[in-house]
CSV table of C-alpha atoms and ligand atoms in Angstrom, one decimal:
chain,number,residue,atom,x,y,z
V,1,MET,CA,30.4,-21.0,16.3
V,2,SER,CA,32.9,-18.3,15.6
V,3,ALA,CA,31.7,-14.7,15.4
V,4,THR,CA,31.7,-13.4,11.8
V,5,PRO,CA,32.5,-9.7,11.0
V,6,VAL,CA,28.8,-9.2,10.1
V,7,ASP,CA,27.7,-9.8,13.7
V,8,ALA,CA,28.1,-6.1,14.5
V,9,LYS,CA,25.4,-4.9,12.1
V,10,LEU,CA,22.6,-4.7,14.6
V,11,LEU,CA,20.6,-1.5,13.6
V,12,THR,CA,17.8,0.4,15.1
V,13,PHE,CA,14.5,-0.3,13.5
V,14,GLU,CA,14.5,3.1,11.7
V,15,ASN,CA,18.0,2.6,10.4
V,16,ALA,CA,17.3,-0.9,9.2
V,17,ARG,CA,14.1,0.3,7.4
V,18,ARG,CA,16.0,3.2,5.8
V,19,THR,CA,18.8,0.8,4.7
V,20,ALA,CA,16.2,-1.3,2.9
V,21,GLU,CA,14.6,1.8,1.4
V,22,GLU,CA,18.0,3.1,0.1
V,23,HIS,CA,18.7,-0.1,-1.7
V,24,ALA,CA,15.2,-0.3,-3.0
V,25,ALA,CA,15.7,3.2,-4.5
V,26,ARG,CA,18.6,1.8,-6.6
V,27,VAL,CA,16.9,-1.1,-8.3
V,28,HIS,CA,15.8,-0.9,-12.0
V,29,PRO,CA,12.1,-1.3,-12.8
V,30,PRO,CA,11.3,-4.6,-14.5
V,31,ALA,CA,10.1,-5.2,-18.1
V,32,THR,CA,6.6,-4.2,-19.0
V,33,GLU,CA,3.5,-5.9,-20.5
V,34,SER,CA,0.1,-4.8,-21.7
V,35,ALA,CA,-2.9,-5.5,-19.5
V,36,ASP,CA,-6.6,-5.1,-20.0
V,37,LEU,CA,-7.9,-2.3,-17.8
V,38,LEU,CA,-9.9,-4.8,-15.7
V,39,ASP,CA,-6.8,-6.9,-15.0
V,40,ALA,CA,-4.6,-3.9,-14.4
V,41,ALA,CA,-6.2,-3.2,-11.0
V,42,GLY,CA,-3.6,-3.9,-8.3
V,43,ARG,CA,-0.8,-3.9,-10.8
V,44,VAL,CA,1.9,-1.1,-11.2
V,45,LEU,CA,1.5,1.3,-14.0
V,46,ALA,CA,4.4,1.4,-16.5
V,47,GLU,CA,3.3,4.3,-18.7
V,48,PRO,CA,2.2,7.9,-18.1
V,49,VAL,CA,-1.5,8.5,-18.5
V,50,THR,CA,-2.4,12.0,-19.7
V,51,ALA,CA,-5.7,13.8,-20.1
V,52,ASP,CA,-7.0,13.4,-23.7
V,53,ARG,CA,-9.1,16.5,-23.3
V,54,ASP,CA,-9.9,19.1,-20.7
V,55,PHE,CA,-11.5,17.8,-17.5
V,56,PRO,CA,-14.3,18.7,-17.3
V,57,PRO,CA,-14.6,19.2,-21.1
V,58,PHE,CA,-17.2,21.9,-20.5
V,59,PRO,CA,-18.2,24.1,-17.5
V,60,ARG,CA,-20.1,21.5,-15.5
V,61,ALA,CA,-23.2,22.2,-13.3
V,62,THR,CA,-22.8,20.3,-10.0
V,63,ARG,CA,-26.4,20.9,-8.9
V,64,ASP,CA,-29.9,20.6,-10.2
V,65,GLY,CA,-31.3,24.1,-10.4
V,66,TYR,CA,-31.1,27.2,-12.5
V,67,ALA,CA,-28.2,28.7,-14.4
V,68,VAL,CA,-28.2,32.4,-13.7
V,69,ARG,CA,-26.2,35.6,-13.8
V,70,ALA,CA,-25.2,36.1,-10.1
V,71,ALA,CA,-25.5,39.9,-10.5
V,72,ASP,CA,-29.3,39.5,-11.2
V,73,LEU,CA,-29.8,38.2,-7.7
V,74,SER,CA,-28.3,41.1,-5.7
V,75,HIS,CA,-31.8,41.6,-4.3
V,76,VAL,CA,-33.9,38.5,-3.5
V,77,PRO,CA,-36.4,37.3,-3.9
V,78,ALA,CA,-36.0,37.9,-7.6
V,79,THR,CA,-38.0,36.7,-10.6
V,80,LEU,CA,-36.2,35.6,-13.8
V,81,ASP,CA,-37.5,34.4,-17.2
V,82,VAL,CA,-36.8,30.7,-17.9
V,83,ILE,CA,-35.6,30.5,-21.5
V,84,GLY,CA,-34.9,26.7,-21.7
V,85,GLU,CA,-33.8,23.5,-20.1
V,86,ILE,CA,-30.5,21.6,-20.3
V,87,LYS,CA,-30.1,18.1,-19.1
V,88,ALA,CA,-26.8,16.1,-18.9
V,89,GLY,CA,-25.8,14.9,-22.4
V,90,GLU,CA,-28.0,17.4,-24.2
V,91,GLN,CA,-27.0,18.0,-27.8
V,92,THR,CA,-25.3,21.4,-28.2
V,93,ASP,CA,-27.8,22.7,-30.8
V,94,LYS,CA,-30.6,22.4,-28.3
V,95,ILE,CA,-28.9,24.4,-25.6
V,96,PRO,CA,-29.9,28.1,-25.3
V,97,SER,CA,-26.9,29.9,-26.7
V,98,ALA,CA,-26.6,32.5,-23.9
V,99,VAL,CA,-28.3,33.6,-20.7
V,100,GLY,CA,-29.0,37.3,-20.8
V,101,HIS,CA,-29.9,39.8,-18.1
V,102,GLY,CA,-33.0,38.7,-16.1
V,103,GLN,CA,-32.9,35.2,-17.7
V,104,ALA,CA,-32.4,31.7,-16.3
V,105,VAL,CA,-32.0,28.2,-17.7
V,106,SER,CA,-33.3,25.1,-15.9
V,107,ILE,CA,-30.2,22.8,-15.6
V,108,MET,CA,-29.4,19.4,-14.3
V,109,THR,CA,-26.3,18.0,-12.5
V,110,GLY,CA,-23.6,17.2,-15.1
V,111,ALA,CA,-25.0,19.4,-17.8
V,112,PRO,CA,-22.9,22.1,-19.6
V,113,VAL,CA,-23.5,25.6,-18.2
V,114,PRO,CA,-24.6,28.0,-21.0
V,115,ALA,CA,-22.7,31.1,-21.9
V,116,GLY,CA,-23.6,34.2,-19.9
V,117,ALA,CA,-24.5,32.2,-16.8
V,118,ASP,CA,-22.0,32.3,-14.0
V,119,ALA,CA,-23.7,30.5,-11.2
V,120,ILE,CA,-26.2,27.7,-10.5
V,121,VAL,CA,-28.9,28.2,-7.9
V,122,MET,CA,-30.0,25.0,-6.3
V,123,VAL,CA,-33.6,24.0,-7.1
V,124,GLU,CA,-34.3,24.0,-3.3
V,125,TYR,CA,-34.1,27.9,-3.4
V,126,THR,CA,-36.5,28.3,-6.3
V,127,SER,CA,-40.2,28.1,-7.2
V,128,ARG,CA,-41.3,27.8,-10.8
V,129,ARG,CA,-44.4,29.6,-12.1
V,130,GLY,CA,-44.8,28.9,-15.8
V,131,ASP,CA,-42.0,30.5,-17.8
V,132,ALA,CA,-40.7,32.4,-14.7
V,133,VAL,CA,-38.8,31.3,-11.7
V,134,GLN,CA,-38.7,33.0,-8.3
V,135,ILE,CA,-35.3,32.7,-6.6
V,136,THR,CA,-34.9,33.3,-2.8
V,137,LYS,CA,-31.2,33.0,-2.3
V,138,GLN,CA,-28.3,35.2,-3.6
V,139,ALA,CA,-25.5,33.5,-5.7
V,140,THR,CA,-21.8,34.1,-5.9
V,141,PRO,CA,-20.1,33.9,-9.3
V,142,GLY,CA,-18.8,30.4,-9.9
V,143,GLU,CA,-21.1,28.8,-7.5
V,144,SER,CA,-21.9,25.1,-8.2
V,145,ILE,CA,-19.9,25.3,-11.5
V,146,VAL,CA,-16.7,23.4,-12.2
V,147,PRO,CA,-15.0,25.5,-15.0
V,148,ARG,CA,-13.7,23.7,-18.1
V,149,GLY,CA,-10.3,22.2,-17.5
V,150,ALA,CA,-10.3,22.9,-13.7
V,151,GLU,CA,-9.7,19.3,-12.8
V,152,ALA,CA,-7.1,18.7,-15.5
V,153,ARG,CA,-5.9,20.4,-18.7
V,154,GLN,CA,-5.7,18.5,-21.9
V,155,GLY,CA,-2.2,16.8,-22.1
V,156,SER,CA,-1.5,17.1,-18.4
V,157,LEU,CA,-0.2,14.1,-16.5
V,158,LEU,CA,-2.9,12.2,-14.5
V,159,LEU,CA,-1.0,9.1,-13.5
V,160,ASP,CA,2.7,8.5,-13.6
V,161,ARG,CA,4.8,5.3,-14.0
V,162,GLY,CA,5.2,3.5,-10.7
V,163,ARG,CA,1.7,4.2,-9.5
V,164,ARG,CA,-0.2,1.2,-8.0
V,165,LEU,CA,-3.5,1.0,-9.8
V,166,ASN,CA,-6.2,1.3,-7.1
V,167,ALA,CA,-9.8,2.0,-7.8
V,168,PRO,CA,-9.4,5.8,-8.3
V,169,ALA,CA,-6.5,5.3,-10.6
V,170,ILE,CA,-8.5,2.8,-12.7
V,171,ALA,CA,-11.4,5.3,-12.8
V,172,LEU,CA,-9.0,8.0,-14.1
V,173,ALA,CA,-7.6,5.6,-16.8
V,174,ALA,CA,-11.2,4.7,-17.8
V,175,SER,CA,-12.1,8.4,-18.0
V,176,VAL,CA,-9.4,9.0,-20.6
V,177,GLY,CA,-10.4,5.9,-22.6
V,178,LYS,CA,-7.5,3.7,-21.8
V,179,SER,CA,-8.9,0.2,-22.2
V,180,ARG,CA,-5.4,-1.3,-22.0
V,181,LEU,CA,-2.5,-0.2,-19.9
V,182,GLN,CA,1.2,-0.9,-19.9
V,183,VAL,CA,2.1,-2.4,-16.5
V,184,TYR,CA,5.3,-3.8,-15.0
V,185,CYS,CA,5.9,-7.5,-15.1
V,186,ARG,CA,5.9,-9.2,-11.7
V,187,PRO,CA,9.3,-9.9,-10.2
V,188,ARG,CA,10.1,-13.5,-9.2
V,189,VAL,CA,10.7,-14.0,-5.6
V,190,ALA,CA,12.3,-17.3,-4.4
V,191,VAL,CA,11.2,-18.6,-1.0
V,192,LEU,CA,13.5,-21.0,0.9
V,193,ALA,CA,12.4,-22.4,4.2
V,194,THR,CA,15.2,-24.0,6.3
V,195,GLY,CA,15.2,-26.3,9.3
V,196,ASP,CA,15.7,-30.1,10.0
V,197,GLU,CA,12.4,-30.1,11.8
V,198,ILE,CA,10.4,-28.5,9.0
V,199,VAL,CA,8.3,-30.8,6.8
V,200,ASP,CA,6.2,-30.3,3.7
V,201,ILE,CA,2.5,-29.6,4.2
V,202,ASN,CA,1.6,-32.7,2.2
V,203,SER,CA,3.5,-35.1,4.5
V,204,THR,CA,2.5,-36.2,7.9
V,205,PRO,CA,4.7,-34.6,10.5
V,206,GLY,CA,6.4,-36.8,13.1
V,207,PRO,CA,5.9,-36.0,16.8
V,208,VAL,CA,8.6,-33.3,16.9
V,209,GLN,CA,8.3,-32.1,13.3
V,210,ILE,CA,6.6,-28.8,12.2
V,211,ARG,CA,4.8,-28.2,9.0
V,212,ASN,CA,6.2,-25.6,6.7
V,213,SER,CA,3.9,-22.6,7.1
V,214,ASN,CA,6.4,-19.8,6.4
V,215,THR,CA,6.7,-20.6,2.7
V,216,TYR,CA,3.0,-20.2,2.3
V,217,SER,CA,2.6,-17.0,4.4
V,218,LEU,CA,5.5,-15.5,2.5
V,219,ALA,CA,4.0,-16.6,-0.9
V,220,ALA,CA,0.7,-14.8,0.1
V,221,GLN,CA,2.6,-11.6,1.1
V,222,ILE,CA,4.7,-11.7,-2.1
V,223,ARG,CA,1.5,-11.9,-4.2
V,224,GLU,CA,-0.1,-9.1,-2.2
V,225,THR,CA,3.0,-6.9,-2.8
V,226,GLY,CA,3.0,-7.6,-6.6
V,227,GLY,CA,5.6,-10.5,-6.9
V,228,GLU,CA,5.4,-14.0,-8.1
V,229,PRO,CA,6.5,-16.5,-5.5
V,230,VAL,CA,8.9,-19.3,-6.6
V,231,LEU,CA,8.8,-22.1,-4.0
V,232,LEU,CA,12.0,-24.0,-3.3
V,233,PRO,CA,12.2,-27.3,-1.4
V,234,ILE,CA,12.9,-27.1,2.3
V,235,ALA,CA,16.6,-26.8,3.1
V,236,PRO,CA,18.1,-29.0,5.9
V,237,ASP,CA,20.4,-27.5,8.5
V,238,GLU,CA,23.4,-28.7,6.6
V,239,PRO,CA,25.7,-26.3,4.8
V,240,HIS,CA,26.2,-28.0,1.4
V,241,ALA,CA,22.5,-28.7,0.7
V,242,LEU,CA,21.7,-25.2,2.0
V,243,ARG,CA,24.2,-23.6,-0.3
V,244,ARG,CA,22.9,-25.4,-3.4
V,245,LEU,CA,19.4,-24.2,-2.6
V,246,ILE,CA,20.5,-20.6,-2.0
V,247,GLU,CA,22.3,-20.7,-5.3
V,248,GLN,CA,19.1,-21.9,-6.9
V,249,GLY,CA,17.1,-19.1,-5.2
V,250,LEU,CA,19.6,-16.4,-6.4
V,251,ALA,CA,18.4,-17.1,-10.0
V,252,SER,CA,15.2,-15.3,-9.1
V,253,ASP,CA,14.9,-11.5,-8.7
V,254,LEU,CA,14.9,-11.6,-4.9
V,255,LEU,CA,15.6,-14.4,-2.4
V,256,LEU,CA,13.8,-14.8,0.9
V,257,ILE,CA,15.2,-17.4,3.3
V,258,THR,CA,13.3,-18.2,6.6
V,259,GLY,CA,14.9,-19.7,9.7
V,260,GLY,CA,18.5,-20.4,10.5
V,261,VAL,CA,19.5,-16.8,11.2
V,262,SER,CA,19.5,-16.9,15.0
V,263,MET,CA,22.5,-17.7,17.2
V,264,GLY,CA,21.9,-21.5,17.5
V,265,ARG,CA,24.6,-24.0,16.5
V,266,TYR,CA,22.6,-25.0,13.5
V,267,ASP,CA,21.7,-21.5,12.3
V,268,LEU,CA,23.8,-21.7,9.2
V,269,VAL,CA,22.3,-19.2,6.8
V,270,GLU,CA,24.8,-16.3,7.5
V,271,GLN,CA,27.7,-18.7,7.5
V,272,VAL,CA,26.9,-20.1,4.1
V,273,LEU,CA,26.2,-16.7,2.6
V,274,SER,CA,29.5,-15.4,4.0
V,275,GLU,CA,31.2,-18.3,2.3
V,276,MET,CA,29.5,-17.3,-0.9
V,277,LYS,CA,31.0,-13.8,-0.5
V,278,ALA,CA,27.7,-12.1,0.3
V,279,GLU,CA,27.6,-8.5,1.4
V,280,PHE,CA,25.6,-7.9,4.6
V,281,PHE,CA,23.8,-4.5,5.1
V,282,PHE,CA,22.4,-5.6,8.5
V,283,THR,CA,22.2,-8.8,10.5
V,284,GLY,CA,19.8,-7.7,13.1
V,285,ALA,CA,17.3,-5.0,14.0
V,286,GLN,CA,16.3,-3.8,17.5
V,287,ILE,CA,12.8,-5.1,17.1
V,288,GLN,CA,10.5,-7.8,18.5
V,289,PRO,CA,9.5,-10.0,16.9
V,290,GLY,CA,12.2,-10.4,14.3
V,291,ARG,CA,15.4,-9.3,15.9
V,292,PRO,CA,17.8,-11.6,13.9
V,293,VAL,CA,16.6,-10.3,10.5
V,294,VAL,CA,19.3,-10.2,7.8
V,295,PHE,CA,19.5,-8.2,4.6
V,296,GLY,CA,22.3,-8.4,2.0
V,297,ARG,CA,23.3,-9.0,-1.5
V,298,CYS,CA,25.1,-11.9,-3.2
V,299,ALA,CA,26.3,-12.5,-6.7
V,300,ASP,CA,24.5,-14.9,-8.9
V,301,ALA,CA,26.0,-16.0,-12.3
V,302,SER,CA,24.3,-13.1,-14.0
V,303,ALA,CA,24.0,-10.3,-11.5
V,304,GLN,CA,24.0,-9.1,-7.8
V,305,LYS,CA,20.8,-10.2,-6.1
V,306,TYR,CA,19.3,-9.0,-2.9
V,307,PHE,CA,18.3,-11.5,-0.2
V,308,PHE,CA,16.7,-11.4,3.2
V,309,GLY,CA,17.2,-13.9,6.0
V,310,LEU,CA,14.0,-13.8,8.0
V,311,PRO,CA,13.8,-15.3,11.4
V,312,GLY,CA,11.9,-18.7,11.3
V,313,ASN,CA,9.3,-18.0,14.0
V,314,PRO,CA,6.1,-17.6,11.9
V,315,VAL,CA,5.1,-14.2,13.3
V,316,SER,CA,8.7,-12.9,13.0
V,317,THR,CA,8.7,-14.0,9.3
V,318,MET,CA,5.5,-12.2,8.6
V,319,VAL,CA,6.4,-9.0,10.4
V,320,THR,CA,9.9,-8.7,9.0
V,321,PHE,CA,8.4,-9.2,5.5
V,322,ASP,CA,6.1,-6.2,6.1
V,323,LEU,CA,8.9,-4.0,7.6
V,324,PHE,CA,11.8,-4.7,5.3
V,325,VAL,CA,11.0,-7.0,2.4
V,326,ALA,CA,7.9,-5.1,1.2
V,327,PRO,CA,9.8,-1.9,0.2
V,328,MET,CA,12.4,-3.8,-1.8
V,329,LEU,CA,9.8,-6.0,-3.5
V,330,ALA,CA,7.7,-3.0,-4.3
V,331,ALA,CA,10.7,-1.4,-6.0
V,332,LEU,CA,11.5,-4.6,-8.0
V,333,ALA,CA,7.8,-4.5,-9.1
V,334,GLY,CA,8.3,-1.0,-10.4
V,335,ALA,CA,6.4,0.8,-7.7
V,336,SER,CA,7.4,4.3,-6.5
V,337,PRO,CA,8.8,4.4,-3.0
V,338,GLN,CA,6.4,4.7,-0.1
V,339,LYS,CA,7.3,5.6,3.4
V,340,LEU,CA,6.0,3.4,6.1
V,341,THR,CA,3.3,5.3,7.9
V,342,PHE,CA,1.4,4.2,11.0
V,343,LEU,CA,-2.1,5.0,12.0
V,344,HIS,CA,-3.0,5.9,15.5
V,345,ALA,CA,-5.7,4.5,17.9
V,346,ARG,CA,-6.5,4.7,21.5
V,347,LEU,CA,-5.3,1.8,23.7
V,348,LYS,CA,-8.1,-0.2,25.3
V,349,SER,CA,-6.0,-1.7,28.2
V,350,ASP,CA,-2.6,-1.1,29.7
V,351,ILE,CA,0.6,-2.5,28.1
V,352,ARG,CA,3.7,-3.4,30.0
V,353,VAL,CA,6.8,-4.5,28.1
V,354,LYS,CA,10.6,-4.4,28.6
V,355,THR,CA,12.4,-1.5,27.1
V,356,GLY,CA,15.1,-1.7,24.4
V,357,LEU,CA,13.3,-3.1,21.4
V,358,LYS,CA,10.7,-1.5,19.1
V,359,ARG,CA,7.8,-3.9,19.3
V,360,PHE,CA,5.2,-4.9,16.7
V,361,LEU,CA,2.7,-6.9,18.7
V,362,PRO,CA,-0.4,-8.6,17.2
V,363,ALA,CA,-3.5,-6.6,18.2
V,364,ILE,CA,-7.2,-6.1,17.5
V,365,LEU,CA,-8.5,-2.8,16.3
V,366,ALA,CA,-12.2,-2.8,17.1
V,367,GLY,CA,-15.2,-0.5,17.7
V,368,GLU,CA,-17.3,1.4,15.3
V,369,PHE,CA,-17.1,4.6,13.3
V,370,GLU,CA,-15.1,7.2,15.2
V,371,ASN,CA,-15.1,5.1,18.4
V,372,SER,CA,-12.3,2.6,17.8
V,373,SER,CA,-9.7,1.3,20.1
V,374,VAL,CA,-6.9,-1.2,19.9
V,375,GLU,CA,-5.9,-4.0,22.3
V,376,LEU,CA,-3.0,-6.5,22.3
V,377,MET,CA,-3.9,-10.0,21.4
V,378,PRO,CA,-2.9,-12.4,24.2
V,379,TRP,CA,-0.2,-14.6,22.7
V,380,GLN,CA,2.5,-17.1,23.4
V,381,GLY,CA,5.2,-15.2,21.5
V,382,SER,CA,6.4,-15.1,18.0
V,383,GLY,CA,5.7,-18.7,17.2
V,384,ASP,CA,1.9,-18.2,17.9
V,385,ILE,CA,0.3,-18.3,14.5
V,386,ALA,CA,-3.2,-18.9,15.9
V,387,ALA,CA,-3.2,-15.6,18.0
V,388,THR,CA,-1.7,-13.7,15.1
V,389,ALA,CA,-4.4,-15.0,12.7
V,390,ARG,CA,-7.0,-13.7,15.2
V,391,ALA,CA,-5.4,-10.2,15.2
V,392,ASN,CA,-6.0,-7.6,12.5
V,393,CYS,CA,-3.1,-5.2,13.1
V,394,TYR,CA,0.1,-4.7,15.1
V,395,VAL,CA,0.5,-2.2,17.9
V,396,VAL,CA,3.9,-0.4,17.5
V,397,ILE,CA,5.6,0.2,20.8
V,398,PRO,CA,8.7,2.5,20.9
V,399,PRO,CA,11.8,1.0,22.6
V,400,ASP,CA,11.7,3.5,25.5
V,401,ARG,CA,8.1,2.8,26.7
V,402,GLU,CA,7.8,0.4,29.6
V,403,HIS,CA,4.2,1.1,30.5
V,404,ILE,CA,1.5,2.6,28.2
V,405,PRO,CA,-1.7,3.3,30.1
V,406,ALA,CA,-5.2,2.6,28.6
V,407,GLY,CA,-6.5,5.6,26.8
V,408,ASP,CA,-3.2,6.7,25.4
V,409,TRP,CA,-2.8,7.0,21.6
V,410,VAL,CA,-0.6,4.3,20.1
V,411,ALA,CA,0.8,3.7,16.7
V,412,VAL,CA,-0.9,0.9,14.7
V,413,MET,CA,0.4,-0.9,11.6
V,414,PRO,CA,-2.5,-2.3,9.6
V,415,ARG,CA,-2.1,-5.7,8.1
S,1,AMP,P1,14.8,-20.6,13.5
S,1,AMP,O1,14.7,-19.2,13.1
S,1,AMP,O2,15.3,-21.5,12.4
S,1,AMP,O3,15.6,-20.7,14.8
S,1,AMP,O4,13.4,-21.1,13.9
S,1,AMP,C1,12.6,-20.5,14.9
S,1,AMP,C2,11.3,-21.2,15.1
S,1,AMP,O5,10.5,-21.1,14.0
S,1,AMP,C3,11.4,-22.7,15.4
S,1,AMP,O6,10.5,-23.0,16.4
S,1,AMP,C4,11.1,-23.3,14.1
S,1,AMP,O7,10.6,-24.6,14.2
S,1,AMP,C5,10.1,-22.4,13.5
S,1,AMP,N1,10.1,-22.4,12.1
S,1,AMP,C6,11.2,-22.2,11.3
S,1,AMP,N2,10.9,-22.4,10.0
S,1,AMP,C7,9.6,-22.6,9.9
S,1,AMP,C8,8.7,-22.8,8.8
S,1,AMP,N3,9.1,-22.8,7.6
S,1,AMP,N4,7.4,-22.9,9.1
S,1,AMP,C9,7.0,-23.0,10.4
S,1,AMP,N5,7.8,-22.8,11.5
S,1,AMP,C10,9.1,-22.6,11.2
S,2,MG,MG1,16.0,-23.4,12.2
């Protein structure tokens, strides 16, 4: 097959990732809808959430003990008069109005600190005798008190648009009384598997046919990333049928094609997209698995749509989704951009690889508490779904490392 002008666009991993991020930064956020707070978990917030009052709304005791004037404890042990008790949620008219010199108020965690007091002494450093308390430890002003408004001032921004609603964000929304939230609508992502050997999972494969697993792994990843998968029929390795299905896929917000992007005679995806006047931002990345990955844009009847051509090997499909599709899909879902960050772990046994490609190899991170280590999963290459399903992460190997000895720190991409 003749070389197309796009053949030259083989990028380093970092440049390919940045290219995907740059385009992601340009997409417009989708429409919004209202969601019940419980259903908003995992969605992307589409409205700013502000503090409806000061947080905390009163100076809050963070310990059970006695509210005191720190200056009264310059010499310890000291004995103070106990003038009352405040528990969390106490009505204000029952609270002693002020703590004077030589006085203390018994106080519980979460209760408002009375005027005059500037420290809480933990109950562990006190002994009560009737209406007096003996205190054995000095206090510093402010100790065990969160001042009113120290966490957030009334009206200040707590959560911004584009924020993915994880458990702390849901807690924050609940704390300001938001029982419903505006969230972004999920973008539609078309999935097109290609290949004459690929058959639907509901039909019995012939001896040399392969069931279509990529459509389903991609659909799962799309859902995890906040999109709605639109499954297209399997495209044969034939340009006319392939083109019709690509055109169908471009009606969605994003199109993912798997297979047909390598150098084989029947890898027709780039050729067909070129005929459709597509723009290519890269047609390969120096990675393994996933080297032939393609990213570009093509006009639909209504607008320019982004597409990815992901290599058909099932592990390549999954890895290239995580590396390049995820930032674009997150942007289409309204999420603020996130850089890809790797964790680090100690390597359990030596790794030897060829240099030249950045590798993302299925691995197992195991151990307990602070003693964890990571080890490559033995595999048969990027078609080995079984080994990849046993793995729980990828070890990231830079292109210039040939031998990494056991005990070295390596980068890990969680899955
Ligand atoms: P390709 O990228 O089209 O050259 O395909 C590479 C390898 O991935 C071949 O062994 C294909 O049979 C396999 N493959 C391609 N598409 C799929 C799919 N949708 N599901 C499972 N395996 C696939
Ligand atoms: Mg193929």
